[in-house]
Amino acid sequence: MSKVGCSYFPGIVQHVLTPNAVEIMLDLAFSVHTSRRFTLEEVPLPDRSDETTWDRARHCLVVLLGGKRVVVQMSARDCSNDSARNFIPARVYLDTRIDPQTVGYTPSVPGWHRPMLDVNTFFASIAVGGYRVATVRAALNHTRGANHGESVQL
């Protein structure tokens, strides 16, 4: 899904706050960095009263994004919000090679021109299966060791 008037920023995930919120250190270029909190658009938040599902969902997001390079897409309207305490709705792309068969595979993100994983779409899809860490690991492992465009499952 593409938005009109969007901005894309590279960053590194610093913290997973909830099953649909992360803190990312954005690289604004010229050695300028800023930390912002984002909610993953279109990713439903599990019921907080079901602690098992909440913890499992958060753990899946930690495995998927913890400390990894990402590209954040947010609208120009959301970019104007200068309060670091507010959560900014965004679409997050994991900057890694990904198998084209994976849900959330995105052939090209504007400005990066290489395949990435649309975290919002992928994470919403694993919610249906009950947030299985094995599903996240399988998606990530499928990209490791790829040689000459060939995917290898570890």
PDB file of C-alpha atoms in Angstrom:
ATOM      1  CA  MET A   1       0.000   0.000   0.000  1.00  0.00           C
ATOM      2  CA  SER A   2       1.433   3.346  -0.999  1.00  0.00           C
ATOM      3  CA  LYS A   3       0.477   6.676   0.533  1.00  0.00           C
ATOM      4  CA  VAL A   4       0.505  10.077  -1.130  1.00  0.00           C
ATOM      5  CA  GLY A   5       3.109  12.445   0.339  1.00  0.00           C
ATOM      6  CA  CYS A   6       5.089   9.743   2.128  1.00  0.00           C
ATOM      7  CA  SER A   7       8.561   9.920   3.531  1.00  0.00           C
ATOM      8  CA  TYR A   8      10.881   6.945   3.922  1.00  0.00           C
ATOM      9  CA  PHE A   9      13.639   6.834   6.523  1.00  0.00           C
ATOM     10  CA  PRO A  10      16.201   4.129   7.294  1.00  0.00           C
ATOM     11  CA  GLY A  11      16.615   3.156  10.899  1.00  0.00           C
ATOM     12  CA  ILE A  12      17.493   0.519  13.456  1.00  0.00           C
ATOM     13  CA  VAL A  13      14.948  -0.951  15.858  1.00  0.00           C
ATOM     14  CA  GLN A  14      15.960  -0.031  19.413  1.00  0.00           C
ATOM     15  CA  HIS A  15      13.054  -1.470  21.451  1.00  0.00           C
ATOM     16  CA  VAL A  16       9.916  -3.500  20.933  1.00  0.00           C
ATOM     17  CA  LEU A  17       7.424  -1.783  23.215  1.00  0.00           C
ATOM     18  CA  THR A  18       4.199  -3.715  22.584  1.00  0.00           C
ATOM     19  CA  PRO A  19       3.062  -6.301  20.029  1.00  0.00           C
ATOM     20  CA  ASN A  20       2.409  -3.473  17.561  1.00  0.00           C
ATOM     21  CA  ALA A  21       4.744  -0.666  18.673  1.00  0.00           C
ATOM     22  CA  VAL A  22       8.494  -0.174  18.307  1.00  0.00           C
ATOM     23  CA  GLU A  23      11.083   2.470  19.011  1.00  0.00           C
ATOM     24  CA  ILE A  24      13.362   3.122  16.042  1.00  0.00           C
ATOM     25  CA  MET A  25      16.524   5.213  15.764  1.00  0.00           C
ATOM     26  CA  LEU A  26      16.004   7.011  12.445  1.00  0.00           C
ATOM     27  CA  ASP A  27      18.920   8.063  10.279  1.00  0.00           C
ATOM     28  CA  LEU A  28      18.086  11.522   8.945  1.00  0.00           C
ATOM     29  CA  ALA A  29      21.379  11.755   6.989  1.00  0.00           C
ATOM     30  CA  PHE A  30      24.528  13.800   7.637  1.00  0.00           C
ATOM     31  CA  SER A  31      25.096  11.918  10.934  1.00  0.00           C
ATOM     32  CA  VAL A  32      21.793  13.168  12.344  1.00  0.00           C
ATOM     33  CA  HIS A  33      19.745  10.551  14.213  1.00  0.00           C
ATOM     34  CA  THR A  34      16.534  10.707  16.206  1.00  0.00           C
ATOM     35  CA  SER A  35      14.608   8.103  18.146  1.00  0.00           C
ATOM     36  CA  ARG A  36      10.853   7.860  17.531  1.00  0.00           C
ATOM     37  CA  ARG A  37       8.085   5.502  18.586  1.00  0.00           C
ATOM     38  CA  PHE A  38       5.887   3.964  15.925  1.00  0.00           C
ATOM     39  CA  THR A  39       2.769   1.846  15.824  1.00  0.00           C
ATOM     40  CA  LEU A  40       2.504  -0.651  13.005  1.00  0.00           C
ATOM     41  CA  GLU A  41      -0.437   0.396  10.848  1.00  0.00           C
ATOM     42  CA  GLU A  42      -3.060  -2.276  10.225  1.00  0.00           C
ATOM     43  CA  VAL A  43      -1.600  -4.585  12.869  1.00  0.00           C
ATOM     44  CA  PRO A  44      -4.213  -5.469  15.480  1.00  0.00           C
ATOM     45  CA  LEU A  45      -3.145  -5.345  19.106  1.00  0.00           C
ATOM     46  CA  PRO A  46      -3.895  -8.609  20.938  1.00  0.00           C
ATOM     47  CA  ASP A  47      -6.197  -8.504  23.948  1.00  0.00           C
ATOM     48  CA  ARG A  48      -4.091  -7.371  26.921  1.00  0.00           C
ATOM     49  CA  SER A  49      -6.085  -9.595  29.281  1.00  0.00           C
ATOM     50  CA  ASP A  50      -4.789 -12.689  27.441  1.00  0.00           C
ATOM     51  CA  GLU A  51      -1.216 -12.493  28.731  1.00  0.00           C
ATOM     52  CA  THR A  52      -0.070 -15.629  26.899  1.00  0.00           C
ATOM     53  CA  THR A  53      -1.069 -14.271  23.480  1.00  0.00           C
ATOM     54  CA  TRP A  54       0.262 -10.783  24.347  1.00  0.00           C
ATOM     55  CA  ASP A  55       3.659 -12.186  25.383  1.00  0.00           C
ATOM     56  CA  ARG A  56       3.826 -14.537  22.389  1.00  0.00           C
ATOM     57  CA  ALA A  57       3.004 -11.675  19.981  1.00  0.00           C
ATOM     58  CA  ARG A  58       5.599  -9.389  21.543  1.00  0.00           C
ATOM     59  CA  HIS A  59       8.217 -12.144  21.461  1.00  0.00           C
ATOM     60  CA  CYS A  60       7.517 -12.716  17.752  1.00  0.00           C
ATOM     61  CA  LEU A  61       8.048  -9.015  17.072  1.00  0.00           C
ATOM     62  CA  VAL A  62      11.316  -9.051  19.053  1.00  0.00           C
ATOM     63  CA  VAL A  63      12.581 -12.021  17.007  1.00  0.00           C
ATOM     64  CA  LEU A  64      11.480 -10.344  13.779  1.00  0.00           C
ATOM     65  CA  LEU A  65      12.734  -6.796  14.413  1.00  0.00           C
ATOM     66  CA  GLY A  66      14.968  -6.618  17.482  1.00  0.00           C
ATOM     67  CA  GLY A  67      18.114  -4.629  16.600  1.00  0.00           C
ATOM     68  CA  LYS A  68      17.531  -4.952  12.863  1.00  0.00           C
ATOM     69  CA  ARG A  69      17.758  -2.445  10.015  1.00  0.00           C
ATOM     70  CA  VAL A  70      14.415  -1.197   8.759  1.00  0.00           C
ATOM     71  CA  VAL A  71      12.896   1.407   6.482  1.00  0.00           C
ATOM     72  CA  VAL A  72      10.018   3.405   7.965  1.00  0.00           C
ATOM     73  CA  GLN A  73       7.263   4.835   5.771  1.00  0.00           C
ATOM     74  CA  MET A  74       5.072   7.568   7.224  1.00  0.00           C
ATOM     75  CA  SER A  75       2.875  10.233   5.739  1.00  0.00           C
ATOM     76  CA  ALA A  76       3.982  13.868   5.561  1.00  0.00           C
ATOM     77  CA  ARG A  77       1.235  14.698   8.072  1.00  0.00           C
ATOM     78  CA  ASP A  78       2.677  12.204  10.556  1.00  0.00           C
ATOM     79  CA  CYS A  79       6.244  13.450   9.954  1.00  0.00           C
ATOM     80  CA  SER A  80       5.274  16.894  11.178  1.00  0.00           C
ATOM     81  CA  ASN A  81       4.569  15.510  14.648  1.00  0.00           C
ATOM     82  CA  ASP A  82       7.638  16.544  16.626  1.00  0.00           C
ATOM     83  CA  SER A  83       6.749  15.024  19.977  1.00  0.00           C
ATOM     84  CA  ALA A  84       8.960  12.038  20.791  1.00  0.00           C
ATOM     85  CA  ARG A  85       6.385  10.808  23.308  1.00  0.00           C
ATOM     86  CA  ASN A  86       3.624  10.246  20.749  1.00  0.00           C
ATOM     87  CA  PHE A  87       3.339   7.075  18.724  1.00  0.00           C
ATOM     88  CA  ILE A  88       3.463   7.734  14.983  1.00  0.00           C
ATOM     89  CA  PRO A  89       1.505   5.372  12.723  1.00  0.00           C
ATOM     90  CA  ALA A  90       3.831   3.881  10.114  1.00  0.00           C
ATOM     91  CA  ARG A  91       4.550   1.034   7.753  1.00  0.00           C
ATOM     92  CA  VAL A  92       7.844  -0.701   8.549  1.00  0.00           C
ATOM     93  CA  TYR A  93       9.956  -2.688   6.086  1.00  0.00           C
ATOM     94  CA  LEU A  94      12.618  -5.123   7.266  1.00  0.00           C
ATOM     95  CA  ASP A  95      15.780  -4.480   5.256  1.00  0.00           C
ATOM     96  CA  THR A  96      16.732  -8.062   4.490  1.00  0.00           C
ATOM     97  CA  ARG A  97      16.623 -10.437   1.578  1.00  0.00           C
ATOM     98  CA  ILE A  98      13.343 -12.274   1.620  1.00  0.00           C
ATOM     99  CA  ASP A  99      11.817 -15.173  -0.277  1.00  0.00           C
ATOM    100  CA  PRO A 100       9.194 -13.931  -2.788  1.00  0.00           C
ATOM    101  CA  GLN A 101       6.741 -16.545  -1.453  1.00  0.00           C
ATOM    102  CA  THR A 102       6.684 -14.959   2.026  1.00  0.00           C
ATOM    103  CA  VAL A 103       3.564 -13.002   2.949  1.00  0.00           C
ATOM    104  CA  GLY A 104       4.608  -9.341   2.996  1.00  0.00           C
ATOM    105  CA  TYR A 105       7.288  -9.679   0.329  1.00  0.00           C
ATOM    106  CA  THR A 106       7.749  -6.259  -1.278  1.00  0.00           C
ATOM    107  CA  PRO A 107       9.773  -6.198  -4.527  1.00  0.00           C
ATOM    108  CA  SER A 108      10.963  -2.612  -4.108  1.00  0.00           C
ATOM    109  CA  VAL A 109      10.675   0.176  -1.568  1.00  0.00           C
ATOM    110  CA  PRO A 110      11.029   3.673  -3.096  1.00  0.00           C
ATOM    111  CA  GLY A 111      14.605   4.854  -2.777  1.00  0.00           C
ATOM    112  CA  TRP A 112      15.992   1.408  -1.925  1.00  0.00           C
ATOM    113  CA  HIS A 113      15.084  -0.581  -5.049  1.00  0.00           C
ATOM    114  CA  ARG A 114      15.510  -4.009  -3.517  1.00  0.00           C
ATOM    115  CA  PRO A 115      13.128  -6.542  -2.005  1.00  0.00           C
ATOM    116  CA  MET A 116      12.162  -6.140   1.644  1.00  0.00           C
ATOM    117  CA  LEU A 117       9.635  -7.596   4.052  1.00  0.00           C
ATOM    118  CA  ASP A 118       6.554  -5.475   4.766  1.00  0.00           C
ATOM    119  CA  VAL A 119       6.452  -6.104   8.519  1.00  0.00           C
ATOM    120  CA  ASN A 120       2.897  -4.796   8.894  1.00  0.00           C
ATOM    121  CA  THR A 121       1.468  -7.268   6.371  1.00  0.00           C
ATOM    122  CA  PHE A 122       3.598 -10.183   7.598  1.00  0.00           C
ATOM    123  CA  PHE A 123       2.835  -9.590  11.276  1.00  0.00           C
ATOM    124  CA  ALA A 124      -0.910  -9.206  10.674  1.00  0.00           C
ATOM    125  CA  SER A 125      -0.822 -12.531   8.794  1.00  0.00           C
ATOM    126  CA  ILE A 126       0.850 -14.463  11.631  1.00  0.00           C
ATOM    127  CA  ALA A 127      -1.768 -13.156  14.080  1.00  0.00           C
ATOM    128  CA  VAL A 128      -4.220 -15.528  12.418  1.00  0.00           C
ATOM    129  CA  GLY A 129      -1.978 -18.486  13.283  1.00  0.00           C
ATOM    130  CA  GLY A 130      -1.588 -17.458  16.914  1.00  0.00           C
ATOM    131  CA  TYR A 131       1.821 -15.734  16.772  1.00  0.00           C
ATOM    132  CA  ARG A 132       4.121 -18.713  16.339  1.00  0.00           C
ATOM    133  CA  VAL A 133       7.825 -17.873  16.727  1.00  0.00           C
ATOM    134  CA  ALA A 134       8.600 -20.791  14.412  1.00  0.00           C
ATOM    135  CA  THR A 135       6.771 -18.951  11.608  1.00  0.00           C
ATOM    136  CA  VAL A 136       8.912 -15.845  12.146  1.00  0.00           C
ATOM    137  CA  ARG A 137      12.140 -17.843  12.294  1.00  0.00           C
ATOM    138  CA  ALA A 138      11.221 -19.782   9.164  1.00  0.00           C
ATOM    139  CA  ALA A 139      10.660 -16.527   7.259  1.00  0.00           C
ATOM    140  CA  LEU A 140      13.986 -15.097   8.465  1.00  0.00           C
ATOM    141  CA  ASN A 141      16.014 -18.292   8.007  1.00  0.00           C
ATOM    142  CA  HIS A 142      14.700 -18.730   4.505  1.00  0.00           C
ATOM    143  CA  THR A 143      16.638 -15.600   3.543  1.00  0.00           C
ATOM    144  CA  ARG A 144      19.974 -16.536   5.106  1.00  0.00           C
ATOM    145  CA  GLY A 145      22.555 -18.246   2.987  1.00  0.00           C
ATOM    146  CA  ALA A 146      20.837 -17.350  -0.252  1.00  0.00           C
ATOM    147  CA  ASN A 147      23.343 -17.633  -3.051  1.00  0.00           C
ATOM    148  CA  HIS A 148      22.908 -16.176  -6.526  1.00  0.00           C
ATOM    149  CA  GLY A 149      19.186 -15.548  -6.053  1.00  0.00           C
ATOM    150  CA  GLU A 150      18.544 -19.056  -4.748  1.00  0.00           C
ATOM    151  CA  SER A 151      16.727 -19.408  -1.419  1.00  0.00           C
ATOM    152  CA  VAL A 152      18.014 -21.891   1.093  1.00  0.00           C
ATOM    153  CA  GLN A 153      16.023 -23.127   4.080  1.00  0.00           C
ATOM    154  CA  LEU A 154      18.245 -23.745   7.136  1.00  0.00           C
TER     155      LEU A 154
END
